[in-house]
Short mmCIF file of C-alpha atoms in Angstrom, two decimals:
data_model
loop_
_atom_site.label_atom_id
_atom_site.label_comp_id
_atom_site.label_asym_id
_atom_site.label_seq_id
_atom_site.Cartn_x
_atom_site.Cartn_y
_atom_site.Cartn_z
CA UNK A 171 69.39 42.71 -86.25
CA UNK A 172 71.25 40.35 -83.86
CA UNK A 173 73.72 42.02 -81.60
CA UNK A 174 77.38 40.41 -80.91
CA UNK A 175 76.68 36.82 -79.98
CA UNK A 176 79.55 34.46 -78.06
CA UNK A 177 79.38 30.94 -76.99
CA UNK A 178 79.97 29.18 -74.74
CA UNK A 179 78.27 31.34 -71.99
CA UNK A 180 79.72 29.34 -69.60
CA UNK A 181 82.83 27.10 -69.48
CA UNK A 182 84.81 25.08 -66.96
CA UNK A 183 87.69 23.57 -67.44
CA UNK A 184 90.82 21.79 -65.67
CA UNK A 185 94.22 23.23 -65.75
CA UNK A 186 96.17 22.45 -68.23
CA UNK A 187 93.12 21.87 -70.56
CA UNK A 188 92.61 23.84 -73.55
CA UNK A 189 89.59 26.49 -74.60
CA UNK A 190 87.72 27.66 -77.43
CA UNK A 191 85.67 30.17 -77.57
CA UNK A 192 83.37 32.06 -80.65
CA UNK A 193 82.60 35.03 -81.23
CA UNK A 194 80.10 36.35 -84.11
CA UNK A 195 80.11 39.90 -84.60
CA UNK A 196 77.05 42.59 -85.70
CA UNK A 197 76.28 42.78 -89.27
CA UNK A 198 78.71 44.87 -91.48
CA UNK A 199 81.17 45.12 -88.86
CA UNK A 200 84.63 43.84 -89.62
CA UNK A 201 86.73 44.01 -86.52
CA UNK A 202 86.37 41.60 -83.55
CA UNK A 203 88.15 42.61 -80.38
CA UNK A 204 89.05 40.11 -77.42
CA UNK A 205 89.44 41.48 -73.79
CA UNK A 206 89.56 39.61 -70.84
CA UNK A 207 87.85 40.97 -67.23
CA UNK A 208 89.15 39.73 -64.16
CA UNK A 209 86.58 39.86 -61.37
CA UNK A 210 87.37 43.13 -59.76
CA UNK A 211 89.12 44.56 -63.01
CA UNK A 212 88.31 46.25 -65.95
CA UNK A 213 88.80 44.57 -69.32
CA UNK A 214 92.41 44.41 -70.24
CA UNK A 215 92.84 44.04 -74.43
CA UNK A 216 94.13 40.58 -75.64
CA UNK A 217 93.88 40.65 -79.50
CA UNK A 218 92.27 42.69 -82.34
CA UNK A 219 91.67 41.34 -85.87
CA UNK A 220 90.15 43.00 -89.01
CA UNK A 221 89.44 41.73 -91.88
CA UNK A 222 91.28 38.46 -91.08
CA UNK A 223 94.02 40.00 -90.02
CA UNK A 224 96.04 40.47 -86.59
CA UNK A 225 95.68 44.45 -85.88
CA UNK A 226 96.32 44.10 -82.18
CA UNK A 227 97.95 41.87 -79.51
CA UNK A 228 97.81 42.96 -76.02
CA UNK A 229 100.20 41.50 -72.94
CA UNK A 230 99.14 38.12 -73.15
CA UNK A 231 101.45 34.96 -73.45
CA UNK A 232 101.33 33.14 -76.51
CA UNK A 233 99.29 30.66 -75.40
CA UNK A 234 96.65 32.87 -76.31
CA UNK A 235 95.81 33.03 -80.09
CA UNK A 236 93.16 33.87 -82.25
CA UNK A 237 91.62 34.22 -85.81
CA UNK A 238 88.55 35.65 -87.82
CA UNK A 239 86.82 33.70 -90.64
CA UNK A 240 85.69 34.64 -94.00
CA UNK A 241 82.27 35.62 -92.34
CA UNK A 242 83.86 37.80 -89.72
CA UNK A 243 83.07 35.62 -86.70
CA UNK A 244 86.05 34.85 -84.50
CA UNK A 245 87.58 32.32 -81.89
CA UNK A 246 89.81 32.54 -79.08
CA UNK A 247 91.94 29.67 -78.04
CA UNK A 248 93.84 29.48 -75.08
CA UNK A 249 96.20 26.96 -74.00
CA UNK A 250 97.84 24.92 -71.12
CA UNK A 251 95.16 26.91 -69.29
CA UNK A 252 95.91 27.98 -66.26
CA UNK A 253 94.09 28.86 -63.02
CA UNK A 254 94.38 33.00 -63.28
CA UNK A 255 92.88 32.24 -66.42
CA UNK A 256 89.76 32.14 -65.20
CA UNK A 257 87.97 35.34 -66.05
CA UNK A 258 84.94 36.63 -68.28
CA UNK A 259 85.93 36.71 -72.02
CA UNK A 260 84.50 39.79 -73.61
CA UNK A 261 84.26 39.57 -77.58
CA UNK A 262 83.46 43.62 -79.06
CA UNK A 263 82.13 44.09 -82.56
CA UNK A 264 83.25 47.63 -84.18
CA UNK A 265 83.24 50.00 -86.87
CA UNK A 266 84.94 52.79 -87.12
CA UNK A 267 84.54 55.70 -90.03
CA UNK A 268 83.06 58.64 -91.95
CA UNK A 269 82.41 59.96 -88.65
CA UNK A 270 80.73 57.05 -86.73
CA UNK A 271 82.40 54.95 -84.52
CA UNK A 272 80.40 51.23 -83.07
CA UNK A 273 81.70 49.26 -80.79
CA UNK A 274 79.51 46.80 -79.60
CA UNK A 275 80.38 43.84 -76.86
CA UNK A 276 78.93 40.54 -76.41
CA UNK A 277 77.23 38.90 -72.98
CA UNK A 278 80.75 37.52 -72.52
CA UNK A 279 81.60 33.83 -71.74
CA UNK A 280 82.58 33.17 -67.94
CA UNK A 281 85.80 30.41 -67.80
CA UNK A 282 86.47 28.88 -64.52
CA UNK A 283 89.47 26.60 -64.17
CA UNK A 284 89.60 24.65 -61.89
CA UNK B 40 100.66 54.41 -73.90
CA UNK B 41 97.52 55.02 -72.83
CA UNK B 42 96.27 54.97 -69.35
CA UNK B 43 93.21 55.42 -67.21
CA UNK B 44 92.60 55.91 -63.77
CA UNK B 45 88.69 55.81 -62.09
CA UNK B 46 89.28 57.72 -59.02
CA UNK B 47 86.94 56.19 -56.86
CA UNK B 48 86.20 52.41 -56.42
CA UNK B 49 83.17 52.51 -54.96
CA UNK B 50 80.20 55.15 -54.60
CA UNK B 51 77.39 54.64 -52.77
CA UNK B 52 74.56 57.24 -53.11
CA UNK B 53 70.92 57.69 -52.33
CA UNK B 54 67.88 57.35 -55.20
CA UNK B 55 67.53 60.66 -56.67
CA UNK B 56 70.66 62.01 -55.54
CA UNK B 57 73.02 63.44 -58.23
CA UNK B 58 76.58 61.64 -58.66
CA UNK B 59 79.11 62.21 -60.58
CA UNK B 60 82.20 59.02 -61.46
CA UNK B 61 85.48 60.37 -61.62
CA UNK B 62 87.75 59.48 -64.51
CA UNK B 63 91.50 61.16 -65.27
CA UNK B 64 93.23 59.94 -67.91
CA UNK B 65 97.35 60.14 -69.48
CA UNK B 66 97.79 60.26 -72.86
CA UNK B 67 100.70 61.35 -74.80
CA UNK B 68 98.40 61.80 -78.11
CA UNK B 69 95.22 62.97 -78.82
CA UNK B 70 91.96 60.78 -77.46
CA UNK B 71 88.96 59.22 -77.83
CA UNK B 72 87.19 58.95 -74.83
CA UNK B 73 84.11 56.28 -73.21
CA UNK B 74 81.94 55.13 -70.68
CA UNK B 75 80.74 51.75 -70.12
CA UNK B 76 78.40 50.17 -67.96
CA UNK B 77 78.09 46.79 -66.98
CA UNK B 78 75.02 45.30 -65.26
CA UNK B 79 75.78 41.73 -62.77
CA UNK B 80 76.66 39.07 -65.48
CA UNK B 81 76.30 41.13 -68.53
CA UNK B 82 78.62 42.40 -70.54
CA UNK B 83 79.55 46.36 -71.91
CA UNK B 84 76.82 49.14 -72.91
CA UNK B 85 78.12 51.94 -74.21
CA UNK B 86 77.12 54.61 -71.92
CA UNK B 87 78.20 58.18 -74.26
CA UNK B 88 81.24 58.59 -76.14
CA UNK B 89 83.43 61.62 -77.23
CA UNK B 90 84.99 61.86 -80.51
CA UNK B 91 85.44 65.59 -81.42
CA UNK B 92 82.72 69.01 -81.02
CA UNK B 93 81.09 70.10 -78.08
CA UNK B 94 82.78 68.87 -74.66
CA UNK B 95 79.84 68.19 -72.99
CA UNK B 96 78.59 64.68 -74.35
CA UNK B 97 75.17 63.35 -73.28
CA UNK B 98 74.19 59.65 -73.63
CA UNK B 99 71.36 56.93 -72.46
CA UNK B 100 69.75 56.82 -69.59
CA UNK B 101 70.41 60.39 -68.41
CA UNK B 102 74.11 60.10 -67.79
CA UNK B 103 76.36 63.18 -69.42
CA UNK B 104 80.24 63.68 -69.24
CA UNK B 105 82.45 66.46 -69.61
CA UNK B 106 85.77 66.21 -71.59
CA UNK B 107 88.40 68.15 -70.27
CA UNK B 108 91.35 68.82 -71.82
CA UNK B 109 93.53 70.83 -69.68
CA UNK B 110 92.59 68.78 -66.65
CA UNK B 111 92.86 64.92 -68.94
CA UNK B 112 89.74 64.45 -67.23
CA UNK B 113 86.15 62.51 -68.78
CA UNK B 114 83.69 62.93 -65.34
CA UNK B 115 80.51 61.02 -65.45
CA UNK B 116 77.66 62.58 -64.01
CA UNK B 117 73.65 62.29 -63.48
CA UNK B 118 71.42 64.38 -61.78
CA UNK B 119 69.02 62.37 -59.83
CA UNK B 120 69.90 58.74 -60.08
CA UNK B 121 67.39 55.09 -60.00
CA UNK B 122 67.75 52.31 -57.99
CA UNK B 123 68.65 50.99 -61.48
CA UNK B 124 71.52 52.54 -62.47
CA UNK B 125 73.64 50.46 -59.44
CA UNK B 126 76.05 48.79 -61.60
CA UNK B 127 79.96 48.86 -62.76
CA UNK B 128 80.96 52.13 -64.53
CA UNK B 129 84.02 51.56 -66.51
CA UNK B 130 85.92 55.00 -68.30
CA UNK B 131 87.42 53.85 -71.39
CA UNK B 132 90.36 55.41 -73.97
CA UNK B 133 91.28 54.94 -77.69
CA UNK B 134 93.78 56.43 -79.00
CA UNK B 135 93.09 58.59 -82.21
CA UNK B 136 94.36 57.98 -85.14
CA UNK B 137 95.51 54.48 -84.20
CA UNK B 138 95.53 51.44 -86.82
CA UNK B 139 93.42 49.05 -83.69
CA UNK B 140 90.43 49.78 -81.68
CA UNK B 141 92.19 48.53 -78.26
CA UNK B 142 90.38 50.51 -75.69
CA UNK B 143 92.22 51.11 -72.18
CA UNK B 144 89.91 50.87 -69.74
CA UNK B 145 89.85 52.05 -65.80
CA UNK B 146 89.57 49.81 -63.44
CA UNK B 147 85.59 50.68 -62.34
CA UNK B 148 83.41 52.40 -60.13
CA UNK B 149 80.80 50.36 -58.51
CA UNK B 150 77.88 52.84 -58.69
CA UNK B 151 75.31 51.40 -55.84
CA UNK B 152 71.94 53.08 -55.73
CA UNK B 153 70.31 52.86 -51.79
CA UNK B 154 66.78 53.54 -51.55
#
């Protein structure tokens, strides 16, 4: 069974630009998280959706926004980028209930503006 | 709100030393409580978790952590540590009961292993 997959692994991109980036979570699991790491930092939360729907927003401006398809996968889009926005974009898989609790995260995708 | 504080930034130790990563955490509710570890350009492996039962939690690669209530505290530790295990340790919260999964991590321990 494939584990949480993103894409682009690697992105870099002018201020002012926009980004996408995917997400495709684990089998059976229904929530996709977004975080972003800042070299030096620990992941700080930017959105959480489940079953389509918004569950979470962290502190992030509103050019960040996101959305989850029919098939669970996900995609982040961020825009005017800017150059603190350069970080490594964390996508976690999870499933929470009757006990367990999974929460899985992707290789991440590294964005460099420039 | 949630927060988490990794009490040491950096910890350098030597191969088959024991170590233990410091996390303390603030919480005004009840907590579920993580640790992550994250190899050079790789992301997140869940390290052990703790949920509920028995405070002492053990998880992969020899690593076990006490919760402690009365103290807010989650301490990694390992008795005799590889060269492997140098990598980012991050202490993560959830919040029980919550309607998200947003975890609140720490800001890391760099765990480097000398020979």
């Amino acid at each position: 069974d494939a584990g949480v997959t993103q894409s682009p692994t690697h992105l870099i991109k002018t201020r002012g630009q926009h980004v996408t980036l995917r997400c495709s979570p684990i089998s059976g699991h229904k929530s996709v998280s977004w975080y972003q790491q800042v070299l030096g930092q620990g992941p700080q939360f930017i959105f959480q959706y489940y079953e389509k729907e918004e569950r979470g927003r962290g502190n992030f401006p509103d050019r960040f926004s996101a959305r989850q398809f029919p098939n669970y996968s996900s995609e982040l889009n961020v825009n005017a980028l800017l150059l603190g926005d350069s970080a490594l974009y964390l996508c976690a898989s999870s499933f929470f209930g009757r006990g367990r609790y999974e929460q899985y995260f992707g290789p991440g995708t590294r964005l460099t503006v420039t | 709100a949630q927060s988490v504080t990794q009490l040491d930034s950096q910890v350098p130790v030597f191969e088959e030393a024991p170590v233990e990563l410091r996390c303390n955490y603030s919480s005004s509710v009840s907590v579920y409580l993580f640790w992550y570890v994250q190899y050079p350009n790789q992301g997140l492996q869940l390290l052990l978790k703790y949920l509920s039962g028995s405070t002492l939690v053990k998880g992969i690669n020899g690593f076990e952590a006490e919760f402690n209530k009365s103290q807010t505290s989650f301490h990694l530790r390992k008795p005799s540590v590889h060269i492997s295990d140098t990598a980012e340790y991050f202490c993560a919260v959830w919040r029980s009961g919550g309607s998200n999964y947003k975890l609140t991590f720490g800001k890391g321990t760099l765990l480097t292993v000398n020979p």
